[in-house]
């Protein structure tokens, strides 16, 4: 039994990495665990402070006689912090990181220097009501009040200082308006929401829809079990536009009515004004939103609101999972198959897994929703580990799934069509424009864009720091999309000096030019990383398209999610196969998901939708099943392949990526690591090999794949490899990164 406990005193402090060691007194032995809230003597005066246990050990870090003892355990019940600390511990063990890294992930720290808290006044009423209020103030000759109200004719929010200064108002003239619910004085923290002004629009309550049979079956099924005290994980598998969000809202309504709180994770890209509006209209001020652009301090403020009971519903991307709700009852993950739920920084956790753990710790249920569930999730649902509900019909009246055509581009070429548009797509585009409806053109993957190559020696222009070709942009710059390296387009080949350099490939910019050429009268918008890098660029382009400011929207994966565009009746998918041949065992799954989601953008309203998929391998099962919107068919074929090659979810896979500026150092460390891993019979090894992009940012990278049915074996291998590399001094100056796929 552990003799000592590491205790952190102030979890909001930036230095959570400074735990203090305490002795566990006899009467508390066995009663403490990671996350326990304890009282300890602290500092010179030995004042009693409360802290949290973040680690347990048998060894004293210094003279045991000088280690103070824990005074007692707090009996207040398990706090949200305690649960999050326990979650951090689990993350540390499962994903391999330090406790400090895990704590920093789950507990946002206060910024060292807090910004001065500023206040704002927000108008809560509609424009019409505002005009009435102004008229009333004028009638009653409340000059100050009228001045204040007038300032809201142009804006929803004014800084408090402006009211006090420029408008010369006193607290007394603001207070009555606040009491009447016309204005609200709020702290800045409140305004760090992704979309300002939303609560005003949110004032209009959204009419509740009547759930259809399938929606109701899902909502009722989950609620019935919830009320019986059953806590588990559910999959809601609903086709695009099937009304999953309405089911979430029903679940949220029920769980919050029981005095519990809810976290809803959605991919950041889908966190648009439309989504926010929908939820605020239904739940008003009980809901708050987060995005990943918030600073640590801003996150801290958001989390404070959640802790204080100010909000009961938190909506946001991955990191919203750590909202410290005191009585969390439900976690929902929308589009659970999205790759954005996997953290690409240490700890490299998957939000789906971490949510499962958090739900267990808090006694909450977990609901996963998707039109194209990940293979892992669907497998668990099939095995009865997860509850399963499917919604096969679109929710909106008269809205049906679109008709999908697959065009064989090889045949087009054979018959003399060398354009990027097949004859069918061209014809459909023409007709759609004639009907004054909208079109989305989806280019699979941005990375496959124009690169420059030499016609004399065949050399492609590559990034000097990475093993990838440079992308030619319209401004004449060659850009590396991995490290950002840029050079002007050379006039002669750097290898052979030949002047015959020609661009290859097709990017979104090129397609935009071709579309404009082919359809000169049409308004075209383009959305990719270049056009959206400006703040709010993404939202602005989508809004413009939703407002029918253009007829055609061209884009990469980005256009697949987010807004509902009722007038879009044609979706064209160019180069559907590009993602099929990526060096990743999930490329088939990703292609299927992308095509299904992209096709799902068509015909969201009553007007029938058409989808044209252009492909060079139209017979491929991913293309075929996506075209038929046949998830089960896809699942069956894909699982055959996974079983054959023993890839997840059949096995757990762990990758080890070792990188170094010195090629020999990376190779030497990898050799030792592989030898250590080989000693474990229960795991299957592939490699080591050079990573798909061997040189990235001047770092040489080696990769080793390890597969086993047993997660714990892989964790053992990881610990062993880390220990040995450390002991032999091989880990200096190299990066060692483990990653899990299950
Ligand atoms: P999903 O989340 O599955 O993509 P949404 O919840 O966004 O689907 O619903 C798609 C559209 O259908 C939305 O415009 C929504 O308002 C509408 N809708 C959802 N449920 C119903 C219903 N029961 N009756 C009528 N319309 C509905
Ligand atoms: Zn050349
Ligand atoms: Zn580069």
XYZ file of C-alpha atoms and ligand atoms in Angstrom:
771
model
C 0.000 0.000 0.000
C 1.424 3.398 -0.930
C 3.028 5.344 1.902
C 3.230 8.740 0.264
C 0.991 10.983 -1.776
C 1.807 13.809 -4.178
C -0.536 16.689 -3.506
C -1.094 19.825 -5.536
C -2.385 22.751 -3.568
C -3.635 25.149 -6.188
C -4.845 23.507 -9.354
C -5.519 26.825 -11.014
C -1.901 27.828 -10.707
C 0.315 27.722 -13.746
C 2.758 25.473 -11.960
C 0.568 22.457 -11.465
C 3.826 20.606 -11.968
C 4.813 21.381 -8.404
C 3.193 18.672 -6.339
C 4.320 18.330 -2.746
C 4.933 14.985 -1.169
C 3.045 14.094 2.024
C 2.976 11.042 4.230
C -0.244 9.079 4.381
C -1.125 8.581 8.035
C -2.224 5.128 9.183
C -5.916 5.867 9.408
C -6.001 7.118 5.793
C -4.079 4.224 4.269
C -6.159 2.628 1.562
C -8.691 5.451 1.613
C -6.837 7.770 -0.730
C -6.718 7.652 -4.485
C -5.708 9.955 -7.288
C -8.210 12.786 -7.301
C -8.985 12.659 -3.562
C -9.384 16.069 -2.017
C -7.282 16.345 1.139
C -6.350 18.809 3.845
C -2.654 19.349 4.379
C -0.407 21.579 6.491
C 1.300 23.973 4.113
C 4.197 26.423 4.219
C 6.111 27.768 7.174
C 3.100 28.323 9.388
C 1.632 24.925 8.563
C -1.685 26.498 7.766
C -4.214 23.932 6.689
C -4.920 24.102 2.970
C -6.925 21.854 0.717
C -5.317 20.109 -2.206
C -5.700 17.175 -4.533
C -3.825 13.912 -4.668
C -2.220 13.563 -8.086
C 0.003 10.572 -7.456
C 0.766 7.818 -4.953
C 4.135 6.207 -4.258
C 6.087 3.978 -1.893
C 9.262 5.966 -1.952
C 10.105 9.194 -0.163
C 11.658 11.852 -2.356
C 13.723 13.221 0.512
C 14.327 12.616 4.221
C 11.142 10.811 5.308
C 11.370 12.346 8.758
C 10.836 15.775 7.235
C 7.794 14.848 5.183
C 4.590 16.249 6.653
C 1.520 14.108 7.046
C -1.842 14.645 5.416
C -4.269 15.996 8.044
C -7.482 14.614 6.637
C -9.648 13.813 3.704
C -12.403 16.212 2.637
C -15.801 14.659 2.982
C -17.617 17.002 0.629
C -18.187 14.313 -1.912
C -16.397 13.970 -5.190
C -15.910 17.326 -6.879
C -15.636 17.905 -10.603
C -11.939 18.612 -10.142
C -11.402 15.324 -8.390
C -13.007 13.502 -11.294
C -10.929 15.411 -13.808
C -7.745 14.629 -11.923
C -8.702 10.989 -11.971
C -9.331 11.323 -15.690
C -5.878 12.889 -16.102
C -4.376 9.906 -14.334
C -6.145 7.568 -16.697
C -4.892 9.573 -19.703
C -1.357 9.459 -18.415
C -1.494 5.685 -18.082
C -3.296 5.031 -21.333
C -1.631 7.427 -23.724
C 1.749 7.785 -22.114
C 2.566 11.268 -20.916
C 3.542 12.922 -17.675
C 0.917 13.646 -15.039
C 1.714 17.295 -15.547
C 0.907 17.158 -19.268
C -2.314 15.322 -18.497
C -3.313 17.807 -15.797
C -2.639 20.722 -18.122
C -4.982 19.128 -20.632
C -7.892 18.653 -18.267
C -7.502 21.680 -15.997
C -7.143 25.056 -17.646
C -4.927 27.314 -15.611
C -5.487 30.922 -14.837
C -3.265 33.244 -16.795
C -0.528 34.608 -14.626
C -1.537 38.175 -15.319
C -5.286 38.358 -15.470
C -6.515 40.870 -17.920
C -8.403 43.630 -16.277
C -11.974 42.460 -16.140
C -14.029 44.773 -18.276
C -17.773 44.890 -18.438
C -20.219 45.265 -21.251
C -23.847 46.164 -21.603
C -25.867 44.007 -23.919
C -29.256 44.719 -25.390
C -31.632 41.807 -25.014
C -34.691 42.943 -26.926
C -35.605 43.019 -30.593
C -35.196 46.049 -32.778
C -38.889 46.767 -32.696
C -39.090 46.539 -28.916
C -36.036 48.763 -28.730
C -37.727 51.478 -30.752
C -40.723 51.291 -28.451
C -38.498 51.565 -25.392
C -36.767 54.613 -26.877
C -40.097 56.244 -27.552
C -41.189 55.572 -24.007
C -38.000 56.987 -22.515
C -38.392 60.082 -24.684
C -41.987 60.505 -23.574
C -41.028 60.253 -19.950
C -38.032 62.504 -20.581
C -35.519 59.994 -19.245
C -32.718 61.587 -21.230
C -29.890 59.392 -20.032
C -31.885 56.250 -20.584
C -32.881 57.345 -24.059
C -29.257 58.094 -24.936
C -28.244 54.656 -23.813
C -31.025 52.891 -25.667
C -30.297 54.810 -28.860
C -26.757 53.544 -28.829
C -28.153 50.033 -29.256
C -29.778 50.864 -32.555
C -26.472 50.136 -34.220
C -24.892 47.553 -32.015
C -25.878 44.834 -29.576
C -23.087 45.430 -27.144
C -21.348 48.497 -25.783
C -18.487 48.622 -23.329
C -19.525 49.697 -19.850
C -16.832 52.381 -19.827
C -18.353 53.929 -22.904
C -21.721 54.116 -21.204
C -20.197 55.669 -18.128
C -17.882 58.017 -20.034
C -19.177 59.148 -23.402
C -22.836 58.688 -22.610
C -22.428 60.007 -19.096
C -24.643 57.477 -17.409
C -24.809 56.421 -13.817
C -25.436 52.968 -12.487
C -28.853 54.204 -11.355
C -30.005 54.872 -14.902
C -28.882 51.476 -16.134
C -30.291 49.430 -13.288
C -34.020 49.822 -14.053
C -33.428 48.742 -17.659
C -31.536 45.736 -16.403
C -34.370 44.823 -14.061
C -36.899 45.047 -16.874
C -34.837 42.578 -18.895
C -34.035 45.137 -21.586
C -30.305 45.203 -20.925
C -27.798 43.017 -19.205
C -24.502 44.045 -17.684
C -22.056 41.266 -18.199
C -18.429 40.575 -17.600
C -16.013 40.188 -20.440
C -15.745 36.493 -19.848
C -19.216 36.197 -21.215
C -18.249 37.763 -24.495
C -15.457 35.447 -25.291
C -18.025 33.275 -26.967
C -17.350 32.375 -30.563
C -20.234 34.384 -31.901
C -21.159 37.653 -30.301
C -24.632 39.018 -30.497
C -26.047 35.539 -30.533
C -28.120 35.820 -27.415
C -30.119 38.619 -28.879
C -31.181 36.506 -31.820
C -31.506 33.709 -29.364
C -34.265 35.647 -27.675
C -36.723 34.312 -30.215
C -37.631 30.871 -29.066
C -37.360 28.162 -31.683
C -40.566 26.251 -32.184
C -40.052 22.717 -31.040
C -40.473 20.190 -33.793
C -42.466 17.056 -33.330
C -40.047 14.155 -33.465
C -40.833 11.551 -36.103
C -41.098 7.867 -35.274
C -37.443 6.967 -35.685
C -36.235 10.055 -33.834
C -38.662 9.350 -31.051
C -37.578 5.743 -30.760
C -33.992 6.884 -30.222
C -34.842 9.641 -27.755
C -37.322 7.569 -25.783
C -35.133 4.489 -25.735
C -32.240 6.401 -24.238
C -34.402 8.373 -21.802
C -36.204 5.264 -20.572
C -32.928 3.571 -19.681
C -31.602 6.795 -18.224
C -34.544 7.030 -15.858
C -33.986 3.431 -14.841
C -30.504 4.454 -13.751
C -28.766 2.710 -16.642
C -25.652 4.512 -17.812
C -24.037 3.382 -21.018
C -22.900 4.343 -24.484
C -25.296 4.645 -27.422
C -24.802 5.066 -31.123
C -27.357 7.065 -33.068
C -26.718 6.110 -36.662
C -28.746 8.485 -38.785
C -28.349 9.376 -42.448
C -27.376 12.954 -43.298
C -30.234 15.294 -42.461
C -32.081 12.666 -40.432
C -32.588 15.015 -37.505
C -30.006 13.717 -35.059
C -29.584 17.200 -33.635
C -33.263 17.259 -32.691
C -32.764 13.995 -30.817
C -29.792 15.483 -28.974
C -31.941 18.444 -27.966
C -34.608 16.184 -26.564
C -31.995 14.287 -24.548
C -30.464 17.539 -23.331
C -33.864 18.819 -22.292
C -34.539 15.703 -20.274
C -31.163 15.435 -18.566
C -31.024 19.135 -17.632
C -34.553 18.931 -16.249
C -33.135 16.458 -13.737
C -30.686 19.120 -12.570
C -27.728 17.566 -14.388
C -25.412 19.071 -16.969
C -24.578 18.132 -20.527
C -21.505 18.404 -22.752
C -22.017 18.326 -26.510
C -18.929 17.910 -28.641
C -19.131 18.890 -32.269
C -16.352 19.238 -34.822
C -15.088 22.791 -34.737
C -15.799 23.241 -38.420
C -19.492 22.580 -37.774
C -19.632 25.101 -34.942
C -21.119 27.770 -37.156
C -23.420 30.653 -36.468
C -26.307 28.468 -37.588
C -25.552 25.783 -35.026
C -25.066 28.242 -32.213
C -28.282 29.978 -33.102
C -30.225 26.739 -33.094
C -29.109 25.839 -29.594
C -29.473 29.292 -28.077
C -32.965 29.525 -29.474
C -33.883 26.297 -27.785
C -31.968 26.629 -24.520
C -31.309 30.350 -24.156
C -28.692 31.380 -21.659
C -28.296 27.963 -20.176
C -26.009 27.080 -23.045
C -22.465 28.222 -23.655
C -20.028 27.661 -26.492
C -16.328 27.158 -26.658
C -13.891 27.075 -29.510
C -10.284 26.044 -29.730
C -9.093 29.586 -30.301
C -9.806 30.514 -26.695
C -6.692 31.176 -24.631
C -6.026 29.277 -21.425
C -7.385 32.196 -19.410
C -10.505 32.454 -21.517
C -11.123 28.753 -21.148
C -10.683 29.161 -17.435
C -13.420 31.777 -17.358
C -15.760 29.580 -19.370
C -15.124 26.702 -17.030
C -15.777 28.922 -14.026
C -19.217 29.676 -15.408
C -19.882 25.987 -15.781
C -18.710 25.266 -12.259
C -20.813 28.001 -10.724
C -23.980 26.664 -12.344
C -24.266 29.659 -14.655
C -24.645 27.336 -17.635
C -25.812 23.747 -17.860
C -24.951 22.935 -21.439
C -21.481 23.294 -22.929
C -21.014 22.965 -26.661
C -17.588 22.883 -28.207
C -14.811 20.886 -29.812
C -12.605 18.282 -28.147
C -11.432 20.347 -25.197
C -14.992 21.112 -24.060
C -14.954 17.557 -22.759
C -13.116 18.848 -19.700
C -15.812 21.296 -18.638
C -15.911 20.953 -14.825
C -19.627 20.446 -14.414
C -20.363 19.343 -10.852
C -23.100 16.908 -11.827
C -22.465 15.845 -15.386
C -25.266 13.628 -16.653
C -24.672 13.242 -20.367
C -21.960 13.601 -22.988
C -22.903 13.719 -26.666
C -20.389 13.455 -29.493
C -21.767 14.502 -32.843
C -20.038 13.221 -35.986
C -18.151 10.827 -33.787
C -16.120 9.503 -36.743
C -14.367 12.841 -37.247
C -10.590 12.751 -37.077
C -10.566 16.066 -35.212
C -11.543 14.184 -32.055
C -8.096 12.717 -31.910
C -5.570 14.997 -30.251
C -2.421 15.469 -32.289
C -0.476 16.805 -29.331
C 0.575 15.026 -26.161
C -1.404 13.441 -24.543
C -2.629 12.046 -27.857
C -6.009 11.097 -26.550
C -9.137 10.295 -28.509
C -12.107 12.338 -27.264
C -14.415 9.366 -27.773
C -12.358 7.194 -25.447
C -11.733 9.947 -22.930
C -15.444 10.784 -22.949
C -16.235 7.152 -22.200
C -13.900 7.288 -19.222
C -15.254 10.611 -17.982
C -18.802 9.291 -18.296
C -17.875 6.257 -16.183
C -16.258 8.440 -13.532
C -19.257 10.782 -13.319
C -22.048 8.303 -13.788
C -23.076 9.869 -17.087
C -24.280 8.343 -20.336
C -22.477 8.828 -23.628
C -24.270 9.300 -26.935
C -22.368 9.051 -30.224
C -23.974 10.282 -33.408
C -22.969 9.886 -37.038
C -24.194 9.165 -40.535
C -20.987 7.226 -41.130
C -19.873 5.783 -37.791
C -16.255 4.828 -37.298
C -15.640 1.124 -37.698
C -14.702 0.894 -34.015
C -18.012 2.341 -32.895
C -20.182 0.391 -35.280
C -18.440 -2.848 -34.307
C -19.180 -2.193 -30.634
C -22.787 -1.380 -31.453
C -23.107 -4.623 -33.403
C -21.704 -6.585 -30.517
C -24.267 -5.037 -28.206
C -21.644 -3.186 -26.188
C -23.277 0.079 -27.229
C -27.000 0.710 -27.481
C -27.939 1.250 -31.130
C -30.575 3.352 -32.873
C -30.758 3.985 -36.561
C -32.603 6.718 -38.416
C -32.981 5.889 -42.073
C -35.199 8.675 -43.316
C -34.450 12.333 -43.725
C -36.380 14.413 -41.220
C -37.639 17.260 -43.332
C -40.881 16.674 -45.089
C -40.364 15.609 -48.712
C -36.607 15.576 -48.326
C -35.189 12.358 -49.671
C -31.658 11.135 -50.117
C -30.132 12.358 -53.372
C -29.683 10.350 -56.554
C -26.049 9.476 -57.033
C -24.312 8.868 -60.360
C -20.788 7.504 -60.676
C -18.910 8.547 -63.795
C -15.922 6.585 -65.065
C -13.368 9.223 -65.976
C -11.238 6.728 -67.910
C -14.151 6.250 -70.265
C -14.547 10.026 -70.622
C -10.930 10.271 -71.675
C -11.306 7.386 -74.118
C -14.198 9.150 -75.741
C -12.206 12.307 -76.143
C -13.334 14.398 -73.172
C -10.203 15.857 -71.614
C -11.937 18.432 -69.438
C -12.089 18.063 -65.652
C -15.873 17.938 -65.983
C -17.480 14.767 -67.218
C -20.222 15.277 -69.785
C -22.826 14.327 -67.201
C -21.555 16.800 -64.612
C -21.338 19.558 -67.215
C -24.890 18.925 -68.336
C -26.192 18.776 -64.760
C -24.407 21.994 -63.865
C -25.924 23.753 -66.841
C -29.412 22.599 -65.928
C -29.018 23.451 -62.258
C -27.885 26.969 -63.105
C -30.825 27.350 -65.456
C -33.181 26.408 -62.642
C -31.437 29.026 -60.492
C -30.398 26.459 -57.932
C -27.025 26.090 -56.260
C -24.071 23.758 -56.842
C -21.282 22.540 -54.608
C -18.102 21.232 -56.214
C -16.040 19.185 -53.902
C -12.373 18.497 -54.550
C -11.104 15.634 -52.512
C -8.032 16.787 -50.619
C -6.283 20.047 -50.860
C -2.799 18.572 -50.776
C -3.205 17.228 -54.281
C -2.750 20.463 -56.035
C -0.620 21.864 -58.742
C 3.042 21.126 -58.542
C 5.803 22.101 -60.876
C 7.825 19.535 -62.699
C 10.527 19.541 -65.312
C 9.649 18.173 -68.727
C 13.285 17.511 -69.538
C 14.458 15.546 -66.495
C 11.105 14.763 -64.881
C 12.130 16.238 -61.541
C 9.292 17.660 -59.434
C 10.006 20.754 -57.331
C 10.227 19.547 -53.758
C 10.494 21.209 -50.391
C 14.110 21.225 -49.215
C 12.931 20.445 -45.655
C 10.258 17.847 -46.315
C 9.760 14.933 -48.667
C 6.796 16.512 -50.423
C 6.265 18.414 -53.630
C 5.719 22.146 -53.426
C 2.334 23.476 -54.404
C 2.102 26.151 -57.053
C -0.109 29.039 -56.014
C -1.654 31.556 -58.331
C 0.596 34.333 -57.093
C 3.550 32.412 -58.573
C 4.835 31.164 -55.228
C 5.752 27.554 -54.568
C 4.542 26.650 -51.086
C 5.129 23.641 -48.842
C 1.813 22.757 -47.227
C 3.580 20.910 -44.439
C 6.131 23.427 -43.155
C 5.143 26.661 -44.853
C 8.375 27.041 -46.850
C 7.920 29.408 -49.831
C 9.954 30.271 -52.918
C 9.108 32.134 -56.083
C 8.528 29.845 -59.059
C 11.917 29.258 -60.698
C 12.353 29.964 -64.390
C 14.709 27.037 -64.994
C 14.907 23.560 -63.484
C 17.195 23.603 -60.417
C 18.403 20.088 -61.342
C 19.160 20.272 -65.068
C 18.715 23.910 -65.972
C 15.998 23.201 -68.525
C 13.539 26.059 -69.053
C 10.655 23.653 -69.703
C 8.911 23.629 -66.355
C 5.219 22.817 -66.381
C 2.526 22.704 -63.730
C 0.740 19.430 -63.037
C -2.309 18.530 -61.039
C -5.436 20.386 -60.151
C -6.061 22.535 -57.121
C -9.108 24.455 -56.029
C -7.730 27.634 -57.592
C -7.356 25.924 -60.927
C -10.862 24.526 -60.713
C -12.211 27.951 -59.918
C -10.593 29.292 -63.071
C -11.967 26.416 -65.154
C -15.472 26.815 -63.752
C -15.463 30.518 -64.477
C -14.327 29.770 -68.004
C -16.994 27.122 -68.571
C -19.846 29.009 -66.871
C -19.061 32.687 -67.382
C -22.380 33.905 -66.003
C -22.213 32.018 -62.721
C -21.122 33.471 -59.393
C -18.334 31.368 -57.875
C -16.994 31.148 -54.333
C -13.945 29.166 -53.329
C -13.210 27.784 -49.916
C -9.899 26.269 -48.935
C -7.137 26.946 -46.433
C -6.006 29.983 -48.394
C -9.349 31.736 -48.511
C -10.294 30.869 -44.945
C -7.066 31.637 -43.118
C -8.336 35.090 -42.259
C -10.285 35.180 -39.022
C -13.907 34.382 -39.700
C -13.132 33.636 -43.356
C -14.769 30.257 -43.153
C -18.002 31.606 -41.719
C -18.068 34.547 -44.129
C -17.833 32.342 -47.214
C -20.504 29.937 -45.978
C -22.841 32.800 -45.071
C -22.371 34.412 -48.454
C -23.220 31.147 -50.144
C -26.218 30.579 -47.865
C -27.416 34.077 -48.814
C -27.264 33.012 -52.461
C -24.543 35.518 -53.270
C -23.034 32.879 -55.529
C -24.267 29.905 -57.521
C -21.300 27.613 -57.123
C -19.169 26.859 -54.080
C -15.872 25.104 -54.711
C -13.957 23.602 -51.857
C -12.095 20.838 -50.116
C -13.309 18.749 -47.171
C -14.214 22.013 -45.458
C -17.423 22.462 -47.383
C -18.732 19.107 -46.335
C -19.890 20.226 -42.929
C -21.602 23.090 -41.269
C -24.350 24.942 -42.968
C -27.506 23.524 -44.371
C -27.952 24.904 -47.880
C -31.533 24.264 -48.946
C -30.958 25.536 -52.488
C -28.096 23.167 -53.239
C -29.477 20.516 -55.557
C -26.264 19.383 -57.208
C -23.047 18.175 -55.647
C -20.137 17.338 -57.921
C -17.292 15.313 -56.511
C -14.130 15.693 -58.541
C -11.339 13.169 -58.179
C -13.242 11.044 -55.702
C -10.449 8.472 -55.524
C -7.622 10.723 -54.493
C -7.832 9.758 -50.846
C -8.116 6.048 -51.628
C -4.412 5.560 -52.067
C -3.082 7.386 -49.049
C -0.585 5.450 -46.914
C -3.042 4.888 -44.089
C -5.091 1.798 -43.280
C -8.136 4.019 -42.781
C -8.033 5.656 -46.223
C -10.955 3.566 -47.460
C -13.022 4.490 -44.429
C -12.141 8.147 -44.795
C -13.019 8.136 -48.482
C -16.367 6.511 -47.793
C -17.133 9.010 -45.049
C -16.154 11.986 -47.168
C -18.148 10.897 -50.188
C -21.218 10.065 -48.116
C -21.076 13.358 -46.247
C -20.441 15.340 -49.418
C -23.311 13.606 -51.206
C -25.467 14.351 -48.172
C -25.203 18.073 -48.868
C -27.461 17.736 -51.871
C -31.206 18.115 -51.748
C -31.566 18.980 -48.072
C -34.842 20.658 -48.831
C -37.867 19.495 -50.757
C -36.143 19.856 -54.132
C -34.570 16.606 -55.217
C -30.800 16.412 -55.122
C -28.322 14.935 -57.586
C -24.763 13.900 -56.929
C -22.121 13.196 -59.554
C -19.067 11.292 -58.377
C -16.188 11.371 -60.843
C -13.758 8.550 -60.383
C -10.894 6.685 -62.015
C -11.746 3.527 -60.072
C -15.538 3.516 -60.109
C -15.681 -0.202 -59.326
C -13.935 0.257 -55.961
C -16.211 -0.806 -53.097
C -15.746 2.489 -51.253
C -17.038 4.427 -54.246
C -19.796 1.944 -54.966
C -21.142 1.738 -51.421
C -20.870 5.510 -50.919
C -22.861 6.035 -54.120
C -25.529 3.623 -52.879
C -25.416 5.247 -49.400
C -24.953 1.705 -48.183
C -23.139 1.842 -44.858
C -23.650 -1.836 -44.011
C -22.290 -2.908 -47.387
C -19.246 -0.758 -46.894
C -18.782 -2.019 -43.358
C -18.836 -5.657 -44.440
C -16.216 -5.157 -47.160
C -13.978 -2.945 -45.082
C -14.028 -5.325 -42.128
C -12.902 -8.165 -44.407
C -9.843 -6.149 -45.227
C -9.217 -5.212 -41.591
C -9.501 -8.822 -40.500
C -7.201 -9.987 -43.247
C -4.482 -7.517 -42.350
C -5.324 -7.427 -38.655
C -5.894 -3.712 -38.433
C -8.093 -1.939 -35.859
C -10.793 -2.482 -34.744
C -9.739 -6.149 -35.067
C -6.533 -5.336 -33.221
C -5.121 -2.446 -31.274
C -2.304 -0.769 -33.143
C 0.453 1.263 -31.565
C 2.852 3.287 -33.658
C 6.237 4.517 -32.577
C 7.593 7.493 -34.462
C 11.192 8.418 -33.813
C 12.544 11.606 -35.293
C 15.901 13.314 -35.317
C 17.811 15.911 -37.263
C 20.587 13.342 -37.462
C 19.591 10.425 -39.626
C 21.896 7.938 -37.814
C 20.550 8.910 -34.397
C 16.975 8.188 -35.464
C 18.024 4.871 -36.999
C 20.035 3.778 -33.940
C 17.264 4.592 -31.493
C 14.706 2.842 -33.669
C 16.872 -0.261 -33.947
C 17.067 -0.558 -30.170
C 13.349 0.124 -29.789
C 12.429 -2.550 -32.324
C 14.702 -5.094 -30.650
C 12.988 -4.427 -27.317
C 9.530 -4.704 -28.835
C 10.399 -7.959 -30.592
C 10.889 -9.638 -27.222
C 7.152 -9.491 -26.637
C 5.636 -12.545 -28.309
C 2.037 -11.351 -28.073
C 2.582 -8.401 -30.364
C 3.058 -8.372 -34.107
C 5.609 -5.947 -35.521
C 5.715 -4.245 -38.894
C 8.815 -2.299 -39.734
C 10.662 -0.296 -38.733
C 10.430 1.662 -41.971
C 10.860 5.237 -43.051
C 7.739 7.287 -42.287
C 5.486 8.059 -45.289
C 7.029 11.515 -45.338
C 10.535 10.589 -44.314
C 11.956 14.056 -43.934
C 9.663 16.659 -42.409
C 10.886 20.051 -41.334
C 14.475 18.741 -41.552
C 13.668 15.896 -39.165
C 14.272 12.308 -40.323
C 11.499 10.031 -39.172
C 11.368 6.264 -38.651
C 8.211 4.437 -37.811
C 7.399 1.080 -36.221
C 3.922 -0.484 -36.150
C 2.928 -2.855 -33.358
C -0.342 -4.737 -33.240
C -1.943 -6.815 -30.546
C -5.388 -7.765 -29.390
C -4.350 -6.748 -25.909
C -3.987 -3.056 -25.155
C -2.040 -3.763 -21.967
C 0.695 -5.599 -23.845
C 1.253 -2.533 -25.990
C 1.439 -0.340 -22.911
C 4.058 -2.698 -21.492
C 6.080 -2.454 -24.695
C 5.840 1.318 -24.590
C 7.085 1.500 -21.021
C 9.912 -0.908 -21.756
C 11.060 0.959 -24.881
C 10.989 4.292 -23.089
C 12.976 2.955 -20.162
C 15.644 1.315 -22.315
C 16.120 4.275 -24.657
C 16.467 6.522 -21.650
C 18.903 4.211 -19.867
C 21.146 3.807 -22.898
C 21.203 7.537 -23.493
C 19.584 7.129 -26.893
C 16.652 9.403 -26.238
C 18.689 12.580 -26.100
C 18.074 14.900 -29.035
C 15.407 12.715 -30.594
C 11.654 12.800 -30.416
C 9.829 9.648 -29.387
C 6.134 9.517 -29.999
C 3.740 6.687 -29.330
C 0.268 6.683 -30.726
C -2.636 4.289 -30.313
C -5.368 3.235 -32.710
C -8.073 0.969 -31.444
P -28.724 15.915 -38.676
O -28.196 16.455 -37.390
O -29.064 14.459 -38.619
O -27.905 16.247 -39.902
P -30.734 17.948 -38.294
O -31.129 17.729 -36.885
O -29.838 19.078 -38.599
O -30.133 16.611 -38.925
O -32.058 18.034 -39.146
C -32.072 18.283 -40.541
C -33.206 19.222 -40.852
O -34.448 18.580 -40.578
C -33.185 20.458 -40.004
O -33.528 21.553 -40.828
C -34.238 20.221 -38.952
O -34.833 21.418 -38.512
C -35.241 19.343 -39.683
N -35.943 18.412 -38.792
C -35.378 17.603 -37.872
N -36.305 16.861 -37.250
C -37.502 17.198 -37.783
C -38.858 16.769 -37.574
N -39.140 15.830 -36.684
N -39.809 17.350 -38.309
C -39.509 18.278 -39.217
N -38.273 18.726 -39.474
C -37.270 18.203 -38.775
Zn 15.097 19.261 -65.026
Zn 8.367 21.673 -46.071
